Coordinates of C-alpha atoms and ligand atoms in Angstrom, one line a residue:
M1 CA -69.6 187.0 -100.0
A2 CA -66.2 186.3 -98.2
E3 CA -63.4 186.3 -100.8
S4 CA -62.4 182.4 -101.6
A5 CA -59.5 181.1 -102.9
P6 CA -58.8 181.1 -106.7
R7 CA -60.1 177.6 -107.7
R8 CA -59.1 177.1 -111.0
C9 CA -62.3 175.4 -112.9
C10 CA -64.6 174.0 -115.8
L11 CA -67.8 175.1 -116.4
G12 CA -70.7 172.5 -117.5
W13 CA -73.4 174.4 -119.5
D14 CA -77.2 172.6 -119.9
F15 CA -79.8 174.8 -122.1
S16 CA -82.3 171.6 -120.9
T17 CA -86.4 171.8 -122.0
Q18 CA -87.1 173.7 -118.9
Q19 CA -84.0 176.1 -117.7
V20 CA -80.5 176.9 -118.5
K21 CA -78.0 175.5 -115.8
V22 CA -74.4 175.8 -115.1
V23 CA -72.0 174.1 -112.9
A24 CA -68.3 174.8 -112.0
V25 CA -66.0 172.3 -111.4
D26 CA -62.6 172.4 -109.8
A27 CA -59.8 170.5 -110.8
E28 CA -60.0 167.5 -108.4
M29 CA -63.6 167.2 -110.1
N30 CA -65.5 168.6 -107.1
V31 CA -68.8 170.8 -108.2
F32 CA -68.3 173.6 -106.0
Y33 CA -70.7 176.5 -108.1
E34 CA -74.2 175.9 -109.4
E35 CA -76.8 178.2 -111.0
S36 CA -79.8 177.8 -113.2
V37 CA -82.0 180.1 -114.4
H38 CA -85.9 178.6 -115.1
F39 CA -88.0 179.7 -118.1
D40 CA -91.3 179.6 -116.8
R41 CA -90.6 181.6 -113.6
D42 CA -87.4 183.7 -114.5
L43 CA -89.0 184.6 -118.2
P44 CA -92.5 184.9 -118.0
E45 CA -93.2 187.4 -120.4
F46 CA -92.3 184.5 -123.3
G47 CA -95.6 182.4 -121.4
T48 CA -93.7 178.8 -121.7
R49 CA -95.1 176.1 -120.2
G50 CA -92.3 173.8 -119.5
G51 CA -90.2 175.9 -121.2
V52 CA -92.3 175.6 -124.3
H53 CA -95.5 176.5 -126.3
V54 CA -97.7 173.5 -127.7
H55 CA -99.5 174.4 -130.9
K56 CA -103.4 174.1 -131.2
D57 CA -103.0 171.6 -133.3
G58 CA -101.3 169.7 -130.8
L59 CA -98.8 168.3 -132.6
T60 CA -96.4 171.3 -133.1
V61 CA -94.1 172.5 -130.2
T62 CA -91.9 175.4 -130.0
S63 CA -89.6 177.1 -128.0
P64 CA -88.6 180.9 -128.4
V65 CA -85.2 181.1 -129.1
L66 CA -84.4 184.5 -127.4
M67 CA -85.9 183.5 -124.2
W68 CA -82.8 181.2 -124.2
V69 CA -80.3 184.0 -125.2
Q70 CA -82.1 186.2 -122.3
A71 CA -81.9 183.5 -119.9
L72 CA -78.0 183.3 -120.7
D73 CA -77.6 187.0 -119.9
I74 CA -79.5 186.3 -116.4
I75 CA -77.4 183.6 -115.0
L76 CA -74.2 185.4 -116.3
E77 CA -75.1 188.5 -114.1
K78 CA -76.4 186.1 -110.8
M79 CA -72.7 184.5 -111.4
K80 CA -71.4 187.8 -111.5
A81 CA -73.7 189.4 -108.8
S82 CA -72.7 186.2 -107.0
G83 CA -69.1 186.9 -106.6
F84 CA -68.1 184.4 -109.0
D85 CA -64.6 184.8 -110.2
F86 CA -64.8 184.1 -114.1
S87 CA -61.2 184.9 -114.1
Q88 CA -60.8 181.1 -113.1
V89 CA -62.1 179.5 -115.9
L90 CA -60.3 177.5 -117.5
A91 CA -62.5 176.1 -120.5
L92 CA -65.7 175.5 -120.9
S93 CA -68.5 173.0 -122.5
G94 CA -72.0 172.4 -122.9
A95 CA -75.3 169.7 -123.8
G96 CA -78.0 171.2 -125.1
Q97 CA -81.7 169.3 -125.7
Q98 CA -81.5 166.9 -128.5
H99 CA -83.4 167.5 -131.9
G100 CA -84.1 171.2 -132.0
S101 CA -82.9 173.7 -134.3
I102 CA -82.1 177.3 -134.5
Y103 CA -82.1 179.3 -137.7
W104 CA -79.4 182.3 -138.2
Q105 CA -80.9 185.0 -140.0
A106 CA -78.2 186.3 -142.9
G107 CA -75.7 188.6 -141.4
A108 CA -76.1 187.0 -138.0
Q109 CA -72.8 186.1 -138.2
Q110 CA -71.4 189.6 -137.8
A111 CA -73.4 190.5 -135.1
L112 CA -72.3 187.7 -133.6
K113 CA -68.6 188.3 -134.4
S114 CA -69.2 192.3 -132.8
L115 CA -70.8 191.9 -129.8
S116 CA -71.0 195.2 -127.1
P117 CA -69.6 194.3 -123.9
D118 CA -72.1 197.4 -122.8
L119 CA -75.5 195.6 -123.7
P120 CA -76.8 192.1 -122.6
L121 CA -76.9 189.3 -125.9
H122 CA -80.4 189.6 -125.9
Q123 CA -80.7 193.0 -126.9
Q124 CA -78.2 193.0 -130.1
L125 CA -79.3 189.3 -131.3
Q126 CA -82.9 190.8 -131.8
A127 CA -82.3 190.7 -135.4
C128 CA -80.6 187.3 -135.7
F129 CA -82.9 185.0 -136.5
S130 CA -85.3 184.1 -139.6
I131 CA -87.0 181.6 -137.4
N132 CA -88.1 183.2 -133.6
D133 CA -90.0 180.0 -132.7
C134 CA -87.7 176.8 -132.9
P135 CA -89.2 173.3 -133.2
V136 CA -88.0 171.1 -130.2
W137 CA -87.7 167.4 -129.8
M138 CA -91.2 166.8 -128.4
D139 CA -92.7 168.2 -131.8
S140 CA -94.6 165.5 -133.9
S141 CA -95.6 167.4 -136.9
T142 CA -93.3 166.1 -139.6
T143 CA -94.5 162.4 -140.2
A144 CA -94.8 163.0 -143.5
Q145 CA -91.4 164.3 -143.8
C146 CA -90.3 161.3 -141.8
R147 CA -92.1 159.1 -144.7
Q148 CA -90.5 161.3 -147.4
L149 CA -87.0 160.7 -146.1
E150 CA -87.2 156.7 -145.4
A151 CA -88.6 156.6 -149.1
A152 CA -85.9 158.8 -150.6
V153 CA -82.9 156.6 -148.9
G154 CA -84.8 153.0 -148.8
G155 CA -87.1 152.4 -145.8
A156 CA -86.8 152.7 -142.1
Q157 CA -84.5 150.2 -141.5
A158 CA -81.7 151.3 -144.5
L159 CA -81.7 154.7 -142.7
S160 CA -81.0 153.4 -139.4
C161 CA -78.4 151.6 -140.5
L162 CA -77.2 155.2 -142.5
T163 CA -77.8 158.0 -139.4
G164 CA -77.8 155.2 -136.4
S165 CA -82.1 155.3 -136.0
R166 CA -85.3 155.3 -138.4
A167 CA -87.1 159.0 -139.3
Y168 CA -88.6 160.1 -135.9
E169 CA -90.5 163.1 -136.1
R170 CA -88.5 165.2 -133.3
F171 CA -85.1 164.4 -135.4
T172 CA -83.8 167.9 -137.0
G173 CA -83.8 166.6 -140.8
N174 CA -87.2 166.4 -141.2
Q175 CA -87.5 169.6 -138.9
I176 CA -85.7 171.4 -141.4
A177 CA -88.1 169.7 -144.4
K178 CA -90.7 170.9 -143.2
I179 CA -89.6 174.8 -142.7
Y180 CA -88.3 174.6 -146.1
Q181 CA -91.7 173.4 -147.3
Q182 CA -93.8 175.4 -145.6
N183 CA -91.9 178.8 -144.7
P184 CA -89.4 178.9 -148.0
K185 CA -88.9 182.6 -147.1
A186 CA -87.5 182.1 -143.8
Y187 CA -85.3 179.2 -144.9
S188 CA -84.1 181.0 -148.1
H189 CA -82.9 183.8 -145.5
T190 CA -80.9 181.5 -142.7
E191 CA -77.6 181.3 -143.5
R192 CA -76.9 178.6 -140.6
I193 CA -79.1 176.0 -139.2
S194 CA -77.5 175.1 -135.5
L195 CA -78.6 172.4 -132.7
V196 CA -79.4 173.9 -129.4
S197 CA -76.1 172.9 -128.2
S198 CA -74.3 174.5 -131.2
F199 CA -76.3 177.4 -131.0
A200 CA -75.2 177.7 -127.3
A201 CA -71.8 177.1 -127.9
S202 CA -72.3 179.8 -131.1
L203 CA -73.3 182.4 -128.2
F204 CA -69.9 181.6 -126.1
L205 CA -67.6 181.6 -129.4
G206 CA -69.4 184.7 -130.8
S207 CA -69.4 183.0 -134.2
Y208 CA -70.6 179.6 -135.5
S209 CA -69.9 177.1 -133.9
P210 CA -69.9 173.6 -135.7
I211 CA -72.2 170.4 -135.0
D212 CA -70.6 167.8 -133.1
Y213 CA -70.8 164.1 -134.2
S214 CA -72.9 162.7 -131.2
D215 CA -75.5 165.4 -131.2
G216 CA -75.4 165.5 -135.0
S217 CA -76.3 161.5 -134.7
G218 CA -79.8 162.7 -133.7
M219 CA -80.7 164.4 -137.0
N220 CA -81.3 161.5 -139.6
L221 CA -78.7 163.8 -141.8
L222 CA -75.3 161.8 -140.3
H223 CA -73.3 158.9 -141.5
I224 CA -72.5 158.0 -138.2
Q225 CA -70.2 155.3 -139.7
D226 CA -68.2 157.8 -141.5
K227 CA -69.4 160.9 -139.7
V228 CA -70.1 163.5 -142.7
W229 CA -73.3 164.3 -143.5
S230 CA -75.2 162.3 -145.7
Q231 CA -76.0 163.4 -149.2
A232 CA -78.8 161.1 -150.1
C233 CA -80.6 162.5 -146.6
L234 CA -79.5 166.1 -147.3
G235 CA -81.3 166.2 -150.7
S236 CA -84.4 164.8 -149.6
C237 CA -84.8 167.6 -147.0
A238 CA -83.9 170.7 -147.9
P239 CA -81.3 172.6 -150.7
H240 CA -78.2 174.3 -150.1
L241 CA -78.6 172.6 -146.5
E242 CA -74.7 171.4 -146.0
E243 CA -73.7 175.1 -146.2
K244 CA -76.3 176.0 -143.8
L245 CA -75.3 173.3 -141.5
G246 CA -71.3 173.1 -141.9
P247 CA -69.1 170.2 -141.6
P248 CA -69.6 168.2 -138.0
V249 CA -66.6 168.0 -135.9
P250 CA -65.7 165.2 -133.2
S251 CA -67.3 165.7 -129.9
C252 CA -64.3 166.5 -128.2
S253 CA -62.7 169.4 -130.1
V254 CA -61.8 172.7 -128.7
V255 CA -63.9 174.9 -131.1
G256 CA -62.2 178.4 -130.0
A257 CA -61.6 180.4 -127.4
I258 CA -64.7 182.6 -125.7
S259 CA -65.8 185.8 -127.0
S260 CA -64.3 189.5 -126.0
F261 CA -67.9 190.0 -125.3
Y262 CA -67.5 187.5 -122.1
V263 CA -63.8 188.7 -121.3
Q264 CA -64.5 192.6 -121.4
R265 CA -68.1 192.3 -119.7
Y266 CA -67.8 189.0 -116.9
G267 CA -63.5 188.6 -116.5
F268 CA -63.6 185.5 -118.2
P269 CA -59.2 184.9 -119.3
P270 CA -58.6 185.5 -122.9
G271 CA -57.5 182.0 -122.9
C272 CA -61.0 180.3 -122.0
K273 CA -61.4 177.8 -124.4
V274 CA -65.0 176.3 -125.9
V275 CA -65.3 173.3 -126.1
A276 CA -67.8 171.5 -128.6
F277 CA -71.3 171.8 -126.9
T278 CA -73.5 168.1 -127.3
G279 CA -76.5 166.5 -126.8
D280 CA -78.1 166.3 -122.9
N281 CA -78.1 162.7 -123.3
P282 CA -75.1 162.0 -124.8
A283 CA -73.3 164.7 -122.1
S284 CA -75.0 162.4 -119.8
L285 CA -73.4 159.8 -120.2
A286 CA -70.3 161.3 -119.6
G287 CA -71.6 162.9 -116.7
M288 CA -72.2 159.4 -115.5
R289 CA -68.6 158.2 -116.9
L290 CA -70.0 155.6 -118.5
E291 CA -67.1 152.9 -120.0
E292 CA -67.2 150.3 -123.0
G293 CA -69.6 147.5 -121.6
D294 CA -71.7 149.7 -119.0
I295 CA -75.3 150.2 -119.3
A296 CA -77.1 153.5 -117.5
V297 CA -80.6 152.7 -116.5
S298 CA -82.7 156.0 -115.4
L299 CA -85.9 154.5 -113.9
G300 CA -88.2 157.6 -114.0
T301 CA -91.4 158.2 -115.5
S302 CA -90.2 157.1 -118.8
D303 CA -87.2 154.6 -118.3
T304 CA -84.1 155.1 -120.4
L305 CA -81.7 153.0 -121.4
F306 CA -77.6 154.5 -122.0
L307 CA -75.5 152.2 -123.9
W308 CA -71.9 152.1 -125.0
L309 CA -71.3 150.1 -128.1
Q310 CA -68.2 149.4 -129.7
E311 CA -70.0 147.7 -133.1
P312 CA -74.1 148.8 -133.1
M313 CA -76.5 147.1 -135.1
P314 CA -78.9 149.6 -135.6
A315 CA -82.3 148.6 -135.6
L316 CA -86.0 150.2 -135.9
E317 CA -86.2 150.3 -132.2
G318 CA -83.8 152.8 -130.0
H319 CA -81.6 155.1 -131.2
I320 CA -77.5 154.9 -131.9
F321 CA -75.2 158.1 -131.5
C322 CA -71.8 158.6 -132.2
N323 CA -70.1 158.0 -128.9
P324 CA -69.3 161.8 -127.4
V325 CA -66.2 160.7 -125.2
D326 CA -64.6 158.0 -127.9
P327 CA -64.9 158.9 -131.6
Q328 CA -64.3 155.5 -132.3
H329 CA -67.7 153.9 -130.3
Y330 CA -70.9 154.5 -130.0
M331 CA -73.6 155.0 -127.7
A332 CA -76.9 154.0 -127.5
L333 CA -80.8 155.2 -126.6
L334 CA -83.5 153.0 -125.6
C335 CA -86.8 154.8 -124.0
F336 CA -89.3 152.7 -122.9
K337 CA -92.4 155.2 -121.9
N338 CA -93.6 152.1 -119.3
G339 CA -92.1 153.2 -116.7
S340 CA -92.7 154.2 -113.0
L341 CA -96.4 155.1 -114.1
M342 CA -96.7 151.0 -114.8
R343 CA -94.9 150.3 -111.7
E344 CA -97.1 152.1 -109.6
K345 CA -100.0 151.0 -111.2
I346 CA -99.1 147.7 -109.8
R347 CA -98.2 148.5 -106.4
D348 CA -101.7 150.4 -106.4
E349 CA -103.0 147.0 -107.9
F350 CA -101.4 144.1 -105.9
A351 CA -99.6 145.5 -103.1
S352 CA -102.0 148.2 -101.4
C353 CA -100.6 151.2 -102.9
S354 CA -97.4 150.6 -100.7
W355 CA -93.7 150.2 -101.8
S356 CA -92.9 148.1 -98.8
E357 CA -95.8 145.5 -100.0
F358 CA -94.2 145.9 -103.0
S359 CA -90.5 145.1 -101.8
K360 CA -92.0 142.2 -99.9
A361 CA -93.6 140.8 -102.9
L362 CA -90.4 140.9 -104.7
Q363 CA -88.5 139.1 -101.4
S364 CA -91.2 136.6 -101.7
T365 CA -91.2 134.9 -105.1
E366 CA -88.8 133.3 -106.6
M367 CA -85.8 134.4 -109.2
G368 CA -87.5 133.9 -112.5
N369 CA -91.0 133.8 -110.7
G370 CA -91.5 129.8 -111.8
G371 CA -91.5 130.6 -115.1
N372 CA -94.2 132.9 -115.3
L373 CA -93.6 135.9 -117.7
G374 CA -95.5 139.4 -118.3
F375 CA -95.0 142.5 -120.1
Y376 CA -97.1 145.6 -118.9
F377 CA -98.0 148.2 -121.3
D378 CA -101.1 150.3 -120.2
V379 CA -99.6 153.3 -122.3
M380 CA -98.5 152.8 -125.7
E381 CA -95.2 151.7 -125.3
I382 CA -92.3 153.1 -127.6
T383 CA -89.7 150.5 -127.5
P384 CA -91.6 148.3 -129.4
E385 CA -95.0 150.0 -130.3
I386 CA -97.2 147.7 -128.6
I387 CA -100.3 148.2 -125.6
G388 CA -101.7 146.0 -123.2
R389 CA -101.0 143.1 -120.7
H390 CA -99.1 139.9 -121.7
R391 CA -98.6 137.3 -119.3
F392 CA -97.0 133.6 -120.3
N393 CA -97.1 130.8 -118.1
T394 CA -94.6 128.0 -117.7
E395 CA -96.0 126.4 -120.7
K396 CA -95.9 129.9 -122.6
R397 CA -99.6 129.6 -122.7
K398 CA -101.2 133.5 -122.8
V399 CA -102.9 133.7 -119.0
S400 CA -104.9 136.4 -117.6
A401 CA -103.2 136.9 -114.3
F402 CA -101.1 135.4 -112.1
P403 CA -101.2 135.4 -108.3
G404 CA -100.8 139.2 -106.2
D405 CA -97.6 138.5 -105.3
M406 CA -96.4 137.1 -108.9
E407 CA -98.3 140.0 -110.8
V408 CA -95.2 142.3 -108.9
R409 CA -92.4 139.9 -110.1
A410 CA -93.2 139.4 -113.3
L411 CA -93.7 143.0 -114.2
I412 CA -90.0 144.0 -112.6
E413 CA -88.7 141.1 -114.3
G414 CA -90.4 141.6 -117.2
Q415 CA -89.4 145.4 -117.6
F416 CA -85.8 144.4 -117.5
M417 CA -85.6 141.7 -119.8
A418 CA -87.1 143.5 -122.1
K419 CA -84.5 146.6 -121.3
R420 CA -81.3 144.0 -121.8
I421 CA -82.8 141.8 -125.3
H422 CA -83.7 145.4 -127.0
A423 CA -80.3 146.6 -125.7
E424 CA -78.8 143.3 -127.0
G425 CA -80.5 144.1 -130.3
L426 CA -78.6 147.3 -130.9
G427 CA -75.7 145.3 -130.3
Y428 CA -75.0 145.6 -126.7
R429 CA -73.2 142.5 -125.6
V430 CA -73.0 142.2 -121.0
M431 CA -69.1 141.7 -120.5
S432 CA -67.4 140.3 -117.2
K433 CA -66.6 144.2 -116.6
T434 CA -70.1 145.7 -116.8
K435 CA -71.5 147.7 -114.5
I436 CA -75.0 148.7 -114.6
L437 CA -75.7 152.4 -112.9
A438 CA -79.0 152.9 -111.8
T439 CA -80.6 156.0 -111.3
G440 CA -84.1 157.6 -110.9
G441 CA -86.8 157.2 -108.5
A442 CA -87.0 153.2 -108.8
S443 CA -83.4 153.1 -107.7
H444 CA -84.3 153.9 -104.3
N445 CA -85.7 150.4 -104.2
R446 CA -83.2 148.2 -103.2
D447 CA -85.3 145.4 -104.3
I448 CA -86.0 146.5 -107.3
L449 CA -81.9 146.7 -108.1
Q450 CA -82.3 143.5 -107.3
V451 CA -84.1 141.9 -109.9
L452 CA -82.1 144.3 -112.5
A453 CA -78.5 142.8 -111.2
D454 CA -79.8 139.0 -111.6
V455 CA -82.0 140.1 -115.1
F456 CA -78.1 141.4 -116.2
G457 CA -75.9 139.2 -114.6
A458 CA -74.1 142.7 -113.4
P459 CA -73.5 144.2 -110.2
V460 CA -75.5 147.4 -110.3
Y461 CA -74.3 150.7 -109.0
V462 CA -76.3 153.7 -108.2
I463 CA -75.4 156.9 -109.0
D464 CA -76.9 160.8 -108.7
T465 CA -77.7 162.2 -112.1
A466 CA -79.6 165.5 -111.1
N467 CA -76.5 167.4 -112.9
S468 CA -75.4 164.9 -115.1
A469 CA -75.6 166.6 -118.7
C470 CA -74.0 169.9 -116.5
L471 CA -71.1 167.6 -115.2
G472 CA -70.5 165.6 -117.9
S473 CA -69.9 169.0 -119.8
A474 CA -67.6 169.8 -117.9
Y475 CA -65.8 166.7 -117.7
R476 CA -65.6 167.5 -121.5
A477 CA -64.3 170.9 -120.9
F478 CA -61.5 169.0 -119.0
H479 CA -61.3 166.5 -121.9
G480 CA -61.0 169.0 -124.9
L481 CA -58.6 170.9 -122.2
A482 CA -56.2 168.0 -122.2
G483 CA -56.0 166.9 -125.8
G484 CA -59.4 165.4 -126.0
T485 CA -58.9 162.0 -128.3
D486 CA -55.0 162.0 -127.6
V487 CA -56.1 161.5 -123.7
P488 CA -58.8 158.8 -122.5
F489 CA -62.0 160.8 -120.9
S490 CA -61.9 158.0 -118.0
E491 CA -58.1 159.0 -117.6
V492 CA -59.0 162.9 -117.4
V493 CA -61.9 162.3 -114.9
K494 CA -60.7 159.5 -112.6
L495 CA -61.0 161.6 -109.5
A496 CA -64.5 162.1 -109.6
P497 CA -66.9 160.7 -107.1
N498 CA -67.6 156.8 -107.6
P499 CA -71.2 155.3 -107.8
R500 CA -71.9 152.8 -105.1
L501 CA -72.5 149.5 -105.1
A502 CA -76.4 148.7 -104.4
A503 CA -77.2 144.9 -105.7
T504 CA -74.8 142.4 -107.1
P505 CA -76.7 139.2 -109.4
S506 CA -78.1 136.3 -106.9
P507 CA -76.4 132.7 -107.0
G508 CA -77.3 130.9 -110.4
A509 CA -78.7 133.8 -111.7
S510 CA -76.7 134.1 -114.4
Q511 CA -76.0 130.2 -114.9
S512 CA -79.8 129.4 -114.6
V513 CA -81.0 131.4 -117.7
R514 CA -82.3 129.5 -120.6
S515 CA -83.9 130.5 -124.1
T516 CA -87.0 130.4 -124.5
D517 CA -88.9 131.8 -128.1
I518 CA -92.0 133.3 -127.4
T519 CA -92.7 135.1 -131.0
E520 CA -95.7 136.9 -130.3
P521 CA -97.1 139.2 -132.4
V522 CA -98.0 141.5 -129.1
L523 CA -94.8 142.2 -128.2
G524 CA -94.3 144.3 -131.7
E525 CA -94.2 142.7 -135.3
K526 CA -90.5 144.7 -135.6
T527 CA -89.7 142.4 -132.8
Q528 CA -88.6 138.7 -132.6
F529 CA -88.9 138.5 -129.0
K530 CA -86.9 136.3 -127.7
A531 CA -87.2 135.8 -124.0
E532 CA -84.4 134.3 -121.5
K533 CA -86.0 133.7 -118.7
L534 CA -84.5 133.1 -115.5
A535 CA -85.3 129.4 -114.3
E536 CA -86.2 128.3 -110.9
Ligands
5FX601 O1 -85.7 163.4 -127.7 C1 -85.0 163.3 -127.0 C2 -83.4 162.2 -127.0 O2 -84.0 162.1 -128.2 C3 -84.8 163.5 -125.1 O3 -84.4 163.0 -124.4 C4 -84.4 165.2 -125.9 O4 -83.1 165.3 -125.6 C5 -84.5 165.9 -124.1 F1 -84.0 167.1 -124.3

C-alpha cells in the first residue's frame, strides 16, 4: 500500500448487535478509512445468529462478551495489516448497542490495567467476566422485574418522569435485577457493571470507563433531570448497585488517555484521548448532526424517530434520553413497528406491487385525502400498543375501505401524522428552523417525502446514515478534544457534508391544518388521539 501522507484524525467505533465497525475521520470531517468485523461470519466459533443467541424460552437473548473482545483484536489486526497509521489518531470515541450489560469479575480491573502488548486482548481477559453471556436489547425476559420497578417508584408514568421511560424489558436495570435474583453468586462476584458502550471504552482505557448520561438514560436507573442514579430505582433492582455502576459522566467527557497496550502493540500516540462512549442511537443523532428543533425519521423495517428536545414531557410511549452533544438538552426515540413492511403490503394490495404505481397513487390524490384518515397496524404496534387497520371518513365514522389510491395516501399520511402527534406528545414542537432528516429505504421515494414535508410543515432533507453511529462517535471524539461542553458540537463539525434538500411543504399544507379530535380506543387507550387533518 503506497505510503499516504500523515493525516491527523479521530476514530469512531460502533459495537453494534451484528458487528464491530470503525471509521477514521480527518480534521476536515472527511471519512477516509473504515473497517468492520462481523460476528457471525468472522467469529463462527461463538455460534451466534445476527450476533446473538436466542435462548429456548424465546425471551432470553444474549451475546458472548468474549466475542466482542476478540472482534476488537481482529479489527485492530486488520487495520495494522492494511497499513493504517495509528500514530495520527488524536482521540477516539464510540457507540454500543443500547441496554446491554457486561459483568466484570472481581479483580478484572487489575487485569485491564496490566495488559501485556505481546498478547491479544481476548487471551488476557478470558477470566474477567462473572457472566459470559450478556443480556442484550433484544431480550424480553424481565417483565416481572419491570412490574417490580414500576411498583417501587409509584407506577409507569412516575418511572417515565424519573428516568425518561416506563419500564421496558430490555432496559438494563431490569436485566440487572433478573441476574441478581436468578444468579446471586455471579452478581456478588461482580465488581463492575458496564453498558456495551462503557465496556468498549474500558477496553481502550485499560480501566473501567464511566457510563455516560445519554446511554445511561436507557437503563431505567438514571434520574434524567438531575443526572444521578435514582436511589429508588437502584434499591428496587439490586443491592450495592451504585458502587458497581460508578458515577455517570457527561457524554462529551474525556475519560482518559488510551492504554499503553495500544501504544506499544499498535503505535497509538500516548496522548490519544478516549472520549466517553455512548449508545448507538445517541451516537447516530450526533452523526446526523441533528440540531434543536430537528427531527430524524429512519424509514426502515420499523420506523424510528429521533427528536431533539429542550423540555421533554416523558410519556408512556417512547424514550427520553439525555442529549449526547448538549448536556442541557434531551433527545427522544420513538419506534413504530409497522414501517416498511406495512408500506409494502399496501403497495402490493393497492398499487400492483409497484412503487411507481404507489407514487402515482400519491400524485393522483390530494393532500389531506379529502378528510379520510387511515391507520394501519398489521402487526402489533409498539407506539401505541394496537393492531388492525382503522379507517375514518370525513364524518369521523369508521369505514372498512377507501377507493384504491386513497388507501395509499391514507397509509402514508396516517403514518406521518401518528409520528408527529406522538412526537408532540413528548414535548417536540416544529420550529421555523426545523429540518426533517429522512433516511432508510423509503427515503428514496420522493412522493413519500413530499407527504412527510406536508404533514410536518417543514422541509425534508435526505442523509446517508449507513455509518451514522460510527460517524457520530468520531465527531464526538473531535468535540471532546475541543473541550466538550465549552464548545458547541455544531461548531466542531461544521465542515461535515450537508444533507440534500428533497422536499418542501406544498402551498397551504400548514395553513390548512384543522384540529379534529378522534378519541378512539383503537389508537391505544393511553393515547388521546388528536389528529390534525390536512384539510382540502
Ligand atoms: O433498543 C434499542 C433502542 O432503545 C435499539 O435501538 C438498540 O440500541 C439497538 F442496538
